[in-house]
């Protein structure tokens, strides 16, 4: 029987670089869940991240390496709870729309 190894957030890497509130570089991205010009929702190695702003665009999307570059006016970026919980909530919320 194979023992499952639980990976902690401390064991994973994710880097953020914000330049003049106009360019956000993110490493450790697993997938892009949803995006429009005012909000981008990403799954990262350390949880789900929501980026809010104006005229947001994804200039570079390299999911194979986990790199994303977002340009536009960045107002905020927030990590929400564990990505598995967010996925479950979004599936349930999709059913009841």
mmCIF file of N, CA, C and O in Angstrom:
data_model
loop_
_atom_site.group_PDB
_atom_site.id
_atom_site.type_symbol
_atom_site.label_atom_id
_atom_site.label_comp_id
_atom_site.label_asym_id
_atom_site.label_seq_id
_atom_site.Cartn_x
_atom_site.Cartn_y
_atom_site.Cartn_z
ATOM 1 N N UNK A 1 0.843 -1.178 0.000
ATOM 2 C CA UNK A 1 0.000 0.000 0.000
ATOM 3 C C UNK A 1 0.890 1.243 0.000
ATOM 4 O O UNK A 1 1.791 1.367 0.815
ATOM 5 N N UNK A 2 0.605 2.146 -0.905
ATOM 6 C CA UNK A 2 1.418 3.349 -1.045
ATOM 7 C C UNK A 2 0.906 4.453 -0.129
ATOM 8 O O UNK A 2 -0.281 4.740 -0.098
ATOM 9 N N UNK A 3 1.794 5.055 0.625
ATOM 10 C CA UNK A 3 1.403 6.142 1.527
ATOM 11 C C UNK A 3 1.351 7.448 0.740
ATOM 12 O O UNK A 3 2.240 7.744 -0.051
ATOM 13 N N UNK A 4 0.293 8.212 0.968
ATOM 14 C CA UNK A 4 0.160 9.504 0.303
ATOM 15 C C UNK A 4 0.985 10.534 1.056
ATOM 16 O O UNK A 4 0.967 10.596 2.274
ATOM 17 N N UNK A 5 1.697 11.338 0.299
ATOM 18 C CA UNK A 5 2.501 12.399 0.899
ATOM 19 C C UNK A 5 1.757 13.710 0.717
ATOM 20 O O UNK A 5 1.480 14.116 -0.398
ATOM 21 N N UNK A 6 1.437 14.333 1.823
ATOM 22 C CA UNK A 6 0.731 15.607 1.775
ATOM 23 C C UNK A 6 1.732 16.726 1.529
ATOM 24 O O UNK A 6 2.729 16.850 2.214
ATOM 25 N N UNK A 7 1.465 17.539 0.506
ATOM 26 C CA UNK A 7 2.344 18.645 0.179
ATOM 27 C C UNK A 7 1.816 19.905 0.836
ATOM 28 O O UNK A 7 0.662 20.266 0.655
ATOM 29 N N UNK A 8 2.666 20.561 1.586
ATOM 30 C CA UNK A 8 2.278 21.781 2.275
ATOM 31 C C UNK A 8 2.593 22.983 1.402
ATOM 32 O O UNK A 8 3.417 22.916 0.492
ATOM 33 N N UNK A 9 1.948 24.103 1.704
ATOM 34 C CA UNK A 9 2.174 25.332 0.956
ATOM 35 C C UNK A 9 3.644 25.740 1.035
ATOM 36 O O UNK A 9 4.213 26.215 0.061
ATOM 37 N N UNK A 10 4.287 25.499 2.164
ATOM 38 C CA UNK A 10 5.682 25.878 2.330
ATOM 39 C C UNK A 10 6.593 25.120 1.366
ATOM 40 O O UNK A 10 7.685 25.560 1.063
ATOM 41 N N UNK A 11 6.149 23.936 0.888
ATOM 42 C CA UNK A 11 6.950 23.122 -0.020
ATOM 43 C C UNK A 11 6.825 23.576 -1.476
ATOM 44 O O UNK A 11 7.577 23.123 -2.325
ATOM 45 N N UNK A 12 5.884 24.452 -1.773
ATOM 46 C CA UNK A 12 5.627 24.885 -3.138
ATOM 47 C C UNK A 12 6.156 26.292 -3.348
ATOM 48 O O UNK A 12 6.380 27.035 -2.410
ATOM 49 N N UNK A 13 6.330 26.656 -4.622
ATOM 50 C CA UNK A 13 6.863 27.980 -4.939
ATOM 51 C C UNK A 13 5.894 28.763 -5.802
ATOM 52 O O UNK A 13 5.276 28.224 -6.706
ATOM 53 N N UNK A 14 5.772 30.033 -5.498
ATOM 54 C CA UNK A 14 5.009 30.964 -6.314
ATOM 55 C C UNK A 14 5.595 32.345 -6.093
ATOM 56 O O UNK A 14 5.772 32.776 -4.960
ATOM 57 N N UNK A 15 5.915 33.026 -7.182
ATOM 58 C CA UNK A 15 6.498 34.359 -7.087
ATOM 59 C C UNK A 15 5.596 35.375 -7.769
ATOM 60 O O UNK A 15 5.000 35.086 -8.807
ATOM 61 N N UNK A 16 5.526 36.559 -7.176
ATOM 62 C CA UNK A 16 4.761 37.668 -7.731
ATOM 63 C C UNK A 16 5.683 38.878 -7.848
ATOM 64 O O UNK A 16 6.414 39.195 -6.913
ATOM 65 N N UNK A 17 5.606 39.547 -8.993
ATOM 66 C CA UNK A 17 6.346 40.800 -9.174
ATOM 67 C C UNK A 17 5.360 41.806 -9.746
ATOM 68 O O UNK A 17 4.806 41.597 -10.824
ATOM 69 N N UNK A 18 5.142 42.898 -9.013
ATOM 70 C CA UNK A 18 4.247 43.960 -9.461
ATOM 71 C C UNK A 18 5.089 45.189 -9.752
ATOM 72 O O UNK A 18 5.786 45.703 -8.883
ATOM 73 N N UNK A 19 5.011 45.657 -10.997
ATOM 74 C CA UNK A 19 5.791 46.817 -11.421
ATOM 75 C C UNK A 19 4.853 47.982 -11.702
ATOM 76 O O UNK A 19 4.064 47.927 -12.645
ATOM 77 N N UNK A 20 4.927 49.031 -10.872
ATOM 78 C CA UNK A 20 4.167 50.276 -11.058
ATOM 79 C C UNK A 20 2.666 50.064 -11.233
ATOM 80 O O UNK A 20 2.011 50.827 -11.932
ATOM 81 N N UNK A 21 2.128 49.036 -10.633
ATOM 82 C CA UNK A 21 0.701 48.687 -10.727
ATOM 83 C C UNK A 21 0.243 48.468 -12.158
ATOM 84 O O UNK A 21 -0.946 48.436 -12.439
ATOM 85 N N UNK A 22 1.155 48.295 -13.106
ATOM 86 C CA UNK A 22 0.801 48.128 -14.520
ATOM 87 C C UNK A 22 1.198 46.769 -15.079
ATOM 88 O O UNK A 22 0.719 46.374 -16.124
ATOM 89 N N UNK A 23 2.102 46.054 -14.427
ATOM 90 C CA UNK A 23 2.564 44.765 -14.932
ATOM 91 C C UNK A 23 2.746 43.808 -13.758
ATOM 92 O O UNK A 23 3.525 44.075 -12.848
ATOM 93 N N UNK A 24 2.003 42.708 -13.782
ATOM 94 C CA UNK A 24 2.065 41.696 -12.725
ATOM 95 C C UNK A 24 2.585 40.397 -13.328
ATOM 96 O O UNK A 24 1.975 39.857 -14.257
ATOM 97 N N UNK A 25 3.716 39.932 -12.830
ATOM 98 C CA UNK A 25 4.299 38.671 -13.278
ATOM 99 C C UNK A 25 4.081 37.639 -12.183
ATOM 100 O O UNK A 25 4.424 37.876 -11.021
ATOM 101 N N UNK A 26 3.506 36.495 -12.548
ATOM 102 C CA UNK A 26 3.172 35.442 -11.579
ATOM 103 C C UNK A 26 3.796 34.138 -12.052
ATOM 104 O O UNK A 26 3.662 33.759 -13.213
ATOM 105 N N UNK A 27 4.487 33.437 -11.139
ATOM 106 C CA UNK A 27 5.028 32.109 -11.406
ATOM 107 C C UNK A 27 4.267 31.108 -10.545
ATOM 108 O O UNK A 27 3.765 31.452 -9.496
ATOM 109 N N UNK A 28 4.210 29.867 -10.977
ATOM 110 C CA UNK A 28 3.533 28.824 -10.221
ATOM 111 C C UNK A 28 2.059 28.712 -10.561
ATOM 112 O O UNK A 28 1.276 28.195 -9.776
ATOM 113 N N UNK A 29 1.667 29.165 -11.756
ATOM 114 C CA UNK A 29 0.267 29.098 -12.177
ATOM 115 C C UNK A 29 -0.017 27.720 -12.765
ATOM 116 O O UNK A 29 0.736 27.229 -13.604
ATOM 117 N N UNK A 30 -1.102 27.114 -12.304
ATOM 118 C CA UNK A 30 -1.519 25.808 -12.802
ATOM 119 C C UNK A 30 -2.509 25.965 -13.952
ATOM 120 O O UNK A 30 -2.390 25.306 -14.979
ATOM 121 N N UNK A 31 -3.501 26.842 -13.771
ATOM 122 C CA UNK A 31 -4.497 27.059 -14.820
ATOM 123 C C UNK A 31 -5.174 28.411 -14.644
ATOM 124 O O UNK A 31 -5.183 28.974 -13.558
ATOM 125 N N UNK A 32 -5.715 28.916 -15.742
ATOM 126 C CA UNK A 32 -6.531 30.119 -15.715
ATOM 127 C C UNK A 32 -7.979 29.661 -15.660
ATOM 128 O O UNK A 32 -8.449 28.959 -16.549
ATOM 129 N N UNK A 33 -8.688 30.038 -14.599
ATOM 130 C CA UNK A 33 -10.079 29.610 -14.418
ATOM 131 C C UNK A 33 -11.023 30.499 -15.207
ATOM 132 O O UNK A 33 -11.900 30.021 -15.916
ATOM 133 N N UNK A 34 -10.833 31.809 -15.068
ATOM 134 C CA UNK A 34 -11.743 32.757 -15.683
ATOM 135 C C UNK A 34 -11.018 34.086 -15.829
ATOM 136 O O UNK A 34 -10.189 34.440 -15.008
ATOM 137 N N UNK A 35 -11.352 34.832 -16.891
ATOM 138 C CA UNK A 35 -10.757 36.158 -17.007
ATOM 139 C C UNK A 35 -11.628 37.071 -17.857
ATOM 140 O O UNK A 35 -12.354 36.640 -18.734
ATOM 141 N N UNK A 36 -11.579 38.354 -17.514
ATOM 142 C CA UNK A 36 -12.139 39.428 -18.325
ATOM 143 C C UNK A 36 -11.291 40.668 -18.039
ATOM 144 O O UNK A 36 -10.285 40.571 -17.354
ATOM 145 N N UNK A 37 -11.686 41.815 -18.553
ATOM 146 C CA UNK A 37 -10.821 42.996 -18.404
ATOM 147 C C UNK A 37 -10.802 43.572 -16.992
ATOM 148 O O UNK A 37 -9.957 44.410 -16.673
ATOM 149 N N UNK A 38 -11.707 43.104 -16.101
ATOM 150 C CA UNK A 38 -11.754 43.618 -14.733
ATOM 151 C C UNK A 38 -11.322 42.606 -13.673
ATOM 152 O O UNK A 38 -11.068 42.991 -12.531
ATOM 153 N N UNK A 39 -11.257 41.318 -14.034
ATOM 154 C CA UNK A 39 -10.934 40.299 -13.031
ATOM 155 C C UNK A 39 -10.342 39.065 -13.704
ATOM 156 O O UNK A 39 -10.823 38.625 -14.745
ATOM 157 N N UNK A 40 -9.303 38.508 -13.082
ATOM 158 C CA UNK A 40 -8.684 37.276 -13.564
ATOM 159 C C UNK A 40 -8.587 36.319 -12.386
ATOM 160 O O UNK A 40 -8.125 36.691 -11.310
ATOM 161 N N UNK A 41 -9.036 35.083 -12.579
ATOM 162 C CA UNK A 41 -9.030 34.065 -11.540
ATOM 163 C C UNK A 41 -8.085 32.946 -11.965
ATOM 164 O O UNK A 41 -8.247 32.367 -13.046
ATOM 165 N N UNK A 42 -7.084 32.657 -11.117
ATOM 166 C CA UNK A 42 -6.039 31.694 -11.444
ATOM 167 C C UNK A 42 -5.902 30.645 -10.356
ATOM 168 O O UNK A 42 -6.019 30.963 -9.172
ATOM 169 N N UNK A 43 -5.609 29.402 -10.738
ATOM 170 C CA UNK A 43 -5.182 28.382 -9.785
ATOM 171 C C UNK A 43 -3.667 28.397 -9.781
ATOM 172 O O UNK A 43 -3.039 28.294 -10.840
ATOM 173 N N UNK A 44 -3.066 28.544 -8.603
ATOM 174 C CA UNK A 44 -1.613 28.536 -8.480
ATOM 175 C C UNK A 44 -1.197 27.381 -7.582
ATOM 176 O O UNK A 44 -2.042 26.700 -6.992
ATOM 177 N N UNK A 45 0.102 27.183 -7.466
ATOM 178 C CA UNK A 45 0.632 26.129 -6.598
ATOM 179 C C UNK A 45 0.249 26.332 -5.139
ATOM 180 O O UNK A 45 0.201 25.375 -4.373
ATOM 181 N N UNK A 46 -0.001 27.574 -4.739
ATOM 182 C CA UNK A 46 -0.273 27.861 -3.330
ATOM 183 C C UNK A 46 -1.718 28.297 -3.074
ATOM 184 O O UNK A 46 -2.023 28.805 -2.006
ATOM 185 N N UNK A 47 -2.608 28.092 -4.030
ATOM 186 C CA UNK A 47 -4.019 28.423 -3.833
ATOM 187 C C UNK A 47 -4.586 29.202 -5.003
ATOM 188 O O UNK A 47 -3.895 29.502 -5.970
ATOM 189 N N UNK A 48 -5.849 29.534 -4.905
ATOM 190 C CA UNK A 48 -6.524 30.283 -5.953
ATOM 191 C C UNK A 48 -6.285 31.772 -5.751
ATOM 192 O O UNK A 48 -6.389 32.274 -4.650
ATOM 193 N N UNK A 49 -5.968 32.453 -6.841
ATOM 194 C CA UNK A 49 -5.663 33.881 -6.780
ATOM 195 C C UNK A 49 -6.642 34.658 -7.651
ATOM 196 O O UNK A 49 -6.940 34.244 -8.764
ATOM 197 N N UNK A 50 -7.132 35.773 -7.101
ATOM 198 C CA UNK A 50 -8.016 36.660 -7.840
ATOM 199 C C UNK A 50 -7.305 37.995 -8.023
ATOM 200 O O UNK A 50 -6.861 38.603 -7.063
ATOM 201 N N UNK A 51 -7.187 38.426 -9.277
ATOM 202 C CA UNK A 51 -6.580 39.710 -9.607
ATOM 203 C C UNK A 51 -7.692 40.622 -10.103
ATOM 204 O O UNK A 51 -8.437 40.251 -11.002
ATOM 205 N N UNK A 52 -7.817 41.808 -9.491
ATOM 206 C CA UNK A 52 -8.836 42.771 -9.911
ATOM 207 C C UNK A 52 -8.152 44.036 -10.400
ATOM 208 O O UNK A 52 -7.094 44.412 -9.898
ATOM 209 N N UNK A 53 -8.781 44.678 -11.385
ATOM 210 C CA UNK A 53 -8.219 45.902 -11.924
ATOM 211 C C UNK A 53 -9.031 46.408 -13.091
ATOM 212 O O UNK A 53 -10.214 46.093 -13.231
ATOM 213 N N UNK A 54 -8.378 47.188 -13.936
ATOM 214 C CA UNK A 54 -9.023 47.778 -15.105
ATOM 215 C C UNK A 54 -8.160 47.510 -16.331
ATOM 216 O O UNK A 54 -6.936 47.573 -16.261
ATOM 217 N N UNK A 55 -8.820 47.201 -17.429
ATOM 218 C CA UNK A 55 -8.144 46.925 -18.707
ATOM 219 C C UNK A 55 -7.077 45.840 -18.566
ATOM 220 O O UNK A 55 -5.984 45.948 -19.134
ATOM 221 N N UNK A 56 -7.389 44.778 -17.810
ATOM 222 C CA UNK A 56 -6.437 43.695 -17.589
ATOM 223 C C UNK A 56 -6.331 42.826 -18.838
ATOM 224 O O UNK A 56 -7.334 42.476 -19.459
ATOM 225 N N UNK A 57 -5.096 42.477 -19.195
ATOM 226 C CA UNK A 57 -4.825 41.606 -20.336
ATOM 227 C C UNK A 57 -3.730 40.640 -19.942
ATOM 228 O O UNK A 57 -2.810 40.993 -19.217
ATOM 229 N N UNK A 58 -3.818 39.407 -20.449
ATOM 230 C CA UNK A 58 -2.757 38.434 -20.234
ATOM 231 C C UNK A 58 -1.826 38.489 -21.433
ATOM 232 O O UNK A 58 -2.181 38.046 -22.519
ATOM 233 N N UNK A 59 -0.648 39.070 -21.245
ATOM 234 C CA UNK A 59 0.312 39.189 -22.339
ATOM 235 C C UNK A 59 1.084 37.907 -22.556
ATOM 236 O O UNK A 59 1.423 37.565 -23.671
ATOM 237 N N UNK A 60 1.386 37.188 -21.486
ATOM 238 C CA UNK A 60 2.111 35.933 -21.609
ATOM 239 C C UNK A 60 1.375 34.890 -20.778
ATOM 240 O O UNK A 60 1.065 35.129 -19.617
ATOM 241 N N UNK A 61 1.095 33.759 -21.393
ATOM 242 C CA UNK A 61 0.468 32.648 -20.686
ATOM 243 C C UNK A 61 1.233 31.395 -21.058
ATOM 244 O O UNK A 61 1.130 30.909 -22.180
ATOM 245 N N UNK A 62 2.035 30.904 -20.134
ATOM 246 C CA UNK A 62 2.814 29.692 -20.345
ATOM 247 C C UNK A 62 2.477 28.726 -19.221
ATOM 248 O O UNK A 62 3.161 28.667 -18.210
ATOM 249 N N UNK A 63 1.401 27.979 -19.415
ATOM 250 C CA UNK A 63 0.922 27.077 -18.360
ATOM 251 C C UNK A 63 1.889 25.920 -18.162
ATOM 252 O O UNK A 63 2.005 25.379 -17.065
ATOM 253 N N UNK A 64 2.615 25.548 -19.202
ATOM 254 C CA UNK A 64 3.580 24.463 -19.083
ATOM 255 C C UNK A 64 4.653 24.788 -18.039
ATOM 256 O O UNK A 64 5.031 23.952 -17.231
ATOM 257 N N UNK A 65 5.125 26.036 -18.030
ATOM 258 C CA UNK A 65 6.114 26.477 -17.042
ATOM 259 C C UNK A 65 5.479 27.191 -15.855
ATOM 260 O O UNK A 65 6.160 27.497 -14.883
ATOM 261 N N UNK A 66 4.184 27.518 -15.957
ATOM 262 C CA UNK A 66 3.491 28.181 -14.859
ATOM 263 C C UNK A 66 3.694 29.676 -14.792
ATOM 264 O O UNK A 66 3.597 30.269 -13.724
ATOM 265 N N UNK A 67 3.984 30.318 -15.931
ATOM 266 C CA UNK A 67 4.250 31.755 -15.959
ATOM 267 C C UNK A 67 3.097 32.514 -16.610
ATOM 268 O O UNK A 67 2.606 32.112 -17.663
ATOM 269 N N UNK A 68 2.696 33.616 -15.975
ATOM 270 C CA UNK A 68 1.664 34.494 -16.520
ATOM 271 C C UNK A 68 2.106 35.935 -16.309
ATOM 272 O O UNK A 68 2.593 36.285 -15.240
ATOM 273 N N UNK A 69 1.931 36.766 -17.344
ATOM 274 C CA UNK A 69 2.176 38.197 -17.217
ATOM 275 C C UNK A 69 0.869 38.910 -17.524
ATOM 276 O O UNK A 69 0.261 38.688 -18.570
ATOM 277 N N UNK A 70 0.428 39.733 -16.579
ATOM 278 C CA UNK A 70 -0.822 40.484 -16.707
ATOM 279 C C UNK A 70 -0.476 41.966 -16.771
ATOM 280 O O UNK A 70 0.294 42.454 -15.942
ATOM 281 N N UNK A 71 -1.041 42.663 -17.759
ATOM 282 C CA UNK A 71 -0.837 44.105 -17.852
ATOM 283 C C UNK A 71 -2.179 44.804 -17.696
ATOM 284 O O UNK A 71 -3.234 44.210 -17.890
ATOM 285 N N UNK A 72 -2.142 46.069 -17.367
ATOM 286 C CA UNK A 72 -3.327 46.864 -17.098
ATOM 287 C C UNK A 72 -3.164 47.501 -15.727
ATOM 288 O O UNK A 72 -2.111 47.386 -15.098
ATOM 289 N N UNK A 73 -4.184 48.179 -15.257
ATOM 290 C CA UNK A 73 -4.111 48.776 -13.925
ATOM 291 C C UNK A 73 -4.543 47.745 -12.891
ATOM 292 O O UNK A 73 -5.703 47.351 -12.836
ATOM 293 N N UNK A 74 -3.607 47.294 -12.063
ATOM 294 C CA UNK A 74 -3.877 46.289 -11.034
ATOM 295 C C UNK A 74 -4.332 47.004 -9.772
ATOM 296 O O UNK A 74 -3.599 47.796 -9.195
ATOM 297 N N UNK A 75 -5.572 46.727 -9.343
ATOM 298 C CA UNK A 75 -6.099 47.311 -8.109
ATOM 299 C C UNK A 75 -5.825 46.417 -6.904
ATOM 300 O O UNK A 75 -5.535 46.899 -5.815
ATOM 301 N N UNK A 76 -5.933 45.092 -7.098
ATOM 302 C CA UNK A 76 -5.686 44.172 -5.980
ATOM 303 C C UNK A 76 -5.425 42.771 -6.508
ATOM 304 O O UNK A 76 -5.826 42.421 -7.611
ATOM 305 N N UNK A 77 -4.743 41.980 -5.685
ATOM 306 C CA UNK A 77 -4.637 40.548 -5.935
ATOM 307 C C UNK A 77 -4.711 39.861 -4.585
ATOM 308 O O UNK A 77 -4.082 40.272 -3.619
ATOM 309 N N UNK A 78 -5.551 38.822 -4.540
ATOM 310 C CA UNK A 78 -5.865 38.158 -3.275
ATOM 311 C C UNK A 78 -5.844 36.656 -3.476
ATOM 312 O O UNK A 78 -6.388 36.146 -4.459
ATOM 313 N N UNK A 79 -5.213 35.953 -2.529
ATOM 314 C CA UNK A 79 -5.316 34.498 -2.505
ATOM 315 C C UNK A 79 -6.569 34.140 -1.717
ATOM 316 O O UNK A 79 -6.772 34.637 -0.613
ATOM 317 N N UNK A 80 -7.399 33.299 -2.295
ATOM 318 C CA UNK A 80 -8.577 32.814 -1.581
ATOM 319 C C UNK A 80 -8.226 31.483 -0.930
ATOM 320 O O UNK A 80 -7.077 31.057 -0.981
ATOM 321 N N UNK A 81 -9.218 30.821 -0.326
ATOM 322 C CA UNK A 81 -8.941 29.577 0.382
ATOM 323 C C UNK A 81 -8.399 28.513 -0.558
ATOM 324 O O UNK A 81 -8.195 28.744 -1.733
ATOM 325 N N UNK A 82 -8.201 27.345 -0.025
ATOM 326 C CA UNK A 82 -7.609 26.218 -0.740
ATOM 327 C C UNK A 82 -8.287 26.015 -2.094
ATOM 328 O O UNK A 82 -9.492 26.064 -2.214
ATOM 329 N N UNK A 83 -7.484 25.743 -3.120
ATOM 330 C CA UNK A 83 -8.012 25.629 -4.478
ATOM 331 C C UNK A 83 -9.034 24.508 -4.628
ATOM 332 O O UNK A 83 -9.966 24.622 -5.405
ATOM 333 N N UNK A 84 -8.907 23.411 -3.880
ATOM 334 C CA UNK A 84 -9.883 22.326 -3.998
ATOM 335 C C UNK A 84 -11.258 22.766 -3.501
ATOM 336 O O UNK A 84 -12.273 22.397 -4.069
ATOM 337 N N UNK A 85 -11.301 23.570 -2.445
ATOM 338 C CA UNK A 85 -12.579 24.085 -1.961
ATOM 339 C C UNK A 85 -13.200 25.032 -2.973
ATOM 340 O O UNK A 85 -14.394 24.985 -3.206
ATOM 341 N N UNK A 86 -12.405 25.872 -3.588
ATOM 342 C CA UNK A 86 -12.909 26.826 -4.576
ATOM 343 C C UNK A 86 -13.493 26.083 -5.763
ATOM 344 O O UNK A 86 -14.551 26.414 -6.250
ATOM 345 N N UNK A 87 -12.825 25.047 -6.226
ATOM 346 C CA UNK A 87 -13.337 24.282 -7.347
ATOM 347 C C UNK A 87 -14.681 23.658 -7.009
ATOM 348 O O UNK A 87 -15.596 23.681 -7.801
ATOM 349 N N UNK A 88 -14.813 23.090 -5.812
ATOM 350 C CA UNK A 88 -16.083 22.488 -5.411
ATOM 351 C C UNK A 88 -17.178 23.537 -5.356
ATOM 352 O O UNK A 88 -18.277 23.320 -5.823
ATOM 353 N N UNK A 89 -16.875 24.689 -4.772
ATOM 354 C CA UNK A 89 -17.864 25.756 -4.701
ATOM 355 C C UNK A 89 -18.281 26.221 -6.087
ATOM 356 O O UNK A 89 -19.450 26.454 -6.341
ATOM 357 N N UNK A 90 -17.312 26.355 -6.982
ATOM 358 C CA UNK A 90 -17.658 26.863 -8.300
ATOM 359 C C UNK A 90 -18.498 25.860 -9.086
ATOM 360 O O UNK A 90 -19.378 26.248 -9.832
ATOM 361 N N UNK A 91 -18.247 24.575 -8.910
ATOM 362 C CA UNK A 91 -19.064 23.557 -9.578
ATOM 363 C C UNK A 91 -20.494 23.605 -9.041
ATOM 364 O O UNK A 91 -21.461 23.583 -9.805
ATOM 365 N N UNK A 92 -20.637 23.696 -7.730
ATOM 366 C CA UNK A 92 -21.965 23.763 -7.125
ATOM 367 C C UNK A 92 -22.669 25.045 -7.551
ATOM 368 O O UNK A 92 -23.841 25.030 -7.910
ATOM 369 N N UNK A 93 -21.945 26.154 -7.532
ATOM 370 C CA UNK A 93 -22.572 27.413 -7.926
ATOM 371 C C UNK A 93 -22.981 27.405 -9.397
ATOM 372 O O UNK A 93 -23.981 27.996 -9.773
ATOM 373 N N UNK A 94 -22.222 26.701 -10.215
ATOM 374 C CA UNK A 94 -22.578 26.581 -11.636
ATOM 375 C C UNK A 94 -23.878 25.810 -11.816
ATOM 376 O O UNK A 94 -24.670 26.112 -12.701
ATOM 377 N N UNK A 95 -24.094 24.791 -10.999
ATOM 378 C CA UNK A 95 -25.315 23.995 -11.109
ATOM 379 C C UNK A 95 -26.558 24.791 -10.773
ATOM 380 O O UNK A 95 -27.628 24.554 -11.320
ATOM 381 N N UNK A 96 -26.428 25.752 -9.843
ATOM 382 C CA UNK A 96 -27.601 26.493 -9.362
ATOM 383 C C UNK A 96 -27.719 27.893 -9.972
ATOM 384 O O UNK A 96 -28.403 28.740 -9.447
ATOM 385 N N UNK A 97 -27.099 28.123 -11.107
ATOM 386 C CA UNK A 97 -27.231 29.435 -11.786
ATOM 387 C C UNK A 97 -28.505 29.507 -12.565
ATOM 388 O O UNK A 97 -29.101 28.633 -13.008
#
